[in-house]
Amino acid sequence: MVAAPRHAGWRRLALALGCACLASLPAAAPALAQGVRVAAASSLAFVMLELEEAFRAEGGAQLRVSLGSSGVFARQIARGAPFDLFLSADEGYVERLNADGHARDAGSVYAIGRLVLFVPAGSPLDPAIELAELPRAHADGRLERLALAQPEHTPYGRAAREALQASAAWDALQPALVYGESVAQAARFATTGAAQAGLLAWSVALQPQVAGQGSYRVLPESLHAPLRQRMVLLRGASVDAEGFYAFLRGARARAIFTRHGFSVPGGG
Amino acid sequence: MSGLRVALEQAGPIPLAAAFDCPRGQLLALVGPSGSGKSTILRCIAGLHRAQRGRVECGGVVLFDSAGGVDVSPQQRRVGMVFQDYALFPHLSVLDNVTLPLRALPAAERERIGRGLLERTRIAGLEARRPHQLSGGEQQRVALARALARDPAVLLLDEPFSAVDQVTRHRLRLELASLSRTLEVPIVLVTHDLDEASMLADQVCVLHRGETLQQGAPDAVLARPASAQVARLIDMRNLFEAQLNGHSAEQGWSELGWGGRTLRCAYAPGYDPGSRVAWCISPTNVLLIPERLRREEGENGLDTAILDLLVGSALTQAVLKCAGPPGLLLHMTLPTRVARRHALAVGGSLRISLPREAIHLMPAAAREGGRRAPT
Amino acid sequence: MDWDAFSISLQLAAATTVILLLGSVWLARWLAWSSFPGRSLVEGVVALPLVLPPTVLGYYLLVAFSRDSLLGRVFETATGTTLAFSFSGLLLASLVYSLPFAVQPLLRAFEAIPPRLREAAWCSGLGGWATFWRVELPLAWPGVLSAAVLTFAHTLGEFGVVLMVGGNIPGSTRTLAISIYDRTQAFDDAAAGSMSLLLLGFALVTVSVVYAVERRRAQLPKAAGQVAP
């Protein structure tokens, strides 16, 4: 059958595209899943970079880090998500995973977090403002939106709620609250000016991209239950993962944590 | 007998109650108004539609038999079909369109046969063109060539000339006529044009709502329709009712009472005296009586006044009003040169004659169910 | 630039396109040329991923892939890994949410082929497969190209369903779109920006190609006597 020139051109193009597509198909599913698969709370974004560097410098294995909300990770792990190590921003999720048999053991506390009140540059508010005064700021229009992480599934969101409740500001501020899916997203709301203030993790506020956008005040620990951040090795974790776990409990890692807005437990 | 035999029945969606046959080498025209099922019948023969009941046989091969559970697929029926809109493949050249049915043959053979067919249908030289680059007449020829490439056992044409202009249509008809003389297969042509049917066909089959009412040679059907219904379908304009007064077997005539006059027609013993009959006469059979010639009453002379004249290049059509009550109208068709010779003009008077043999009798009541009339 | 994510996105899009094209050609042909009661329902179901919020689709897929479901259990016993949070799960999800992007251009292309042409092919002795290969496909070719390009592009850009069903596992389910989100969360605007630009450029090219193809399709000669659509 003689194909007309016009169609021959299109056919060749489509054939080339098709071959390119097929050529990019792997023989098997992507085999890039080597390395330690870490699920880390998003408050650890900045500190993970330095931890990873230090770990590799000591000869440790490649890390593949996912950042996100602790609660979402906990649910995914319960559904079989293939992580080796889970660094939660609290203890409750880890305990539940252990109770349900998804974790090797009860894990250990690797850091204790702090909550800060962050105020972006150009906001009518001052970070020195007390939480108890925020409702008045909202009433006279200086505080339209207050960003925080989602209390339902993020430890820092829960802590923010506790802090506001302790300051008798929670109910009054309801219409002003915007929730981020993770504390990192809450930070985005605050830095972009979508919110005039944010209740964030100290480790997040320390990140250059956040710190450079405004100022913050570390809130007293008495305002909320302690943010004890627990990590745990999951079932099926590799030997490399065990290596990283051990590293995180070591002195070098603890020093790094301390520099990034965490305190470390005495005995672990 | 070899040739095509068709008998199809179905209740819907298009009702059918058709039966006809077409011997080898003959052309049968299926005529009827739109919606009378002509195309459906063609599709049944081609295998594109399955009737509820019936039988289609061609050249001794049974293509469809509802009783026997036979239904040969269109691919396996050797049917050459020319569709109403030609259905040419727009992405293929003319040569490829024509040789598509010859896929099984080696390339050289395919091309040779294809070029031969293009010659036969008078479109040699257009091999490389695409359908959209062809005129209507050329497309029709390509469709015909493609149908012939099948080496078909029967050729089907579905209103093949309806989409072309008058001049092209005339030329194509001539070519089809000469082609049909050389082809040794039955040809079925669907048309609503009675002139075309009478020009091209060896047999005409009249359809109404899927029912075959009459099959016969064109002049037989067109001059002697089997019933008043057929007469209306073939646009018989001189269609009347009359009373059969009586017969004269020895003298070979029957007498009709019509509009206060009596007419004599050929002896028709099948009708009872005193009964109502329908009768018709083809407009071409209405004769003009020159002034100087007066015939006897036996040839049904009538005085008329010319109401209307349509003068064509070859034929003139006249509408005549018969003198006296009730002033019935007669249509007459005569050669234009004759009309001129007698200086016919609107308003003038004219004496005409209705030859006995030309008066055709039919049953009076128009029944819906007809039978195939004997030819 | 997250090259792993780029590679995963390409592989996902390529695999989805190939599989969907093969399946959709038959589905589209069937829908174009059969009439049966419930045909509208089938067309509606096919179009559903177009109108459903990705989270709704993602939710139902997650339930379907979970360990408690039949599908999830079968997969886990067969391969040892869960269906959710795996590349296979993503592929399955892609086949669902990109289905209308493959079927609809193909359906339009096949519907535009006059039925008489297929009948003429049958009367010329071509069986079902030969008619498809020599008449239907050459005439529907622009639709195939549109379907392929749209499916590829849509799969490349899908986010909501991928996030819910695949999680964000680097090396297996972190596609380019997810990676952009991930980098944004980590305040890595440089990486997020460059990947976004890449996807934007790709989307532009896609849309242009589709429009060019559609314009060509309108110019293609139709069967004699037919009016061009």
Coordinates of C-alpha atoms in Angstrom, one line a residue, chain C residues 30-31 34-43:
Chain C
W30 CA -16.3 -0.6 20.5
L31 CA -18.0 2.5 21.8
S34 CA -21.9 -0.5 18.8
S35 CA -25.1 0.8 20.3
F36 CA -26.3 -1.1 23.2
P37 CA -28.4 -0.1 26.2
G38 CA -26.1 1.4 28.8
R39 CA -23.7 2.8 26.3
S40 CA -24.0 6.2 27.8
L41 CA -23.2 4.8 31.2
V42 CA -20.0 3.2 29.9
E43 CA -19.0 6.5 28.3

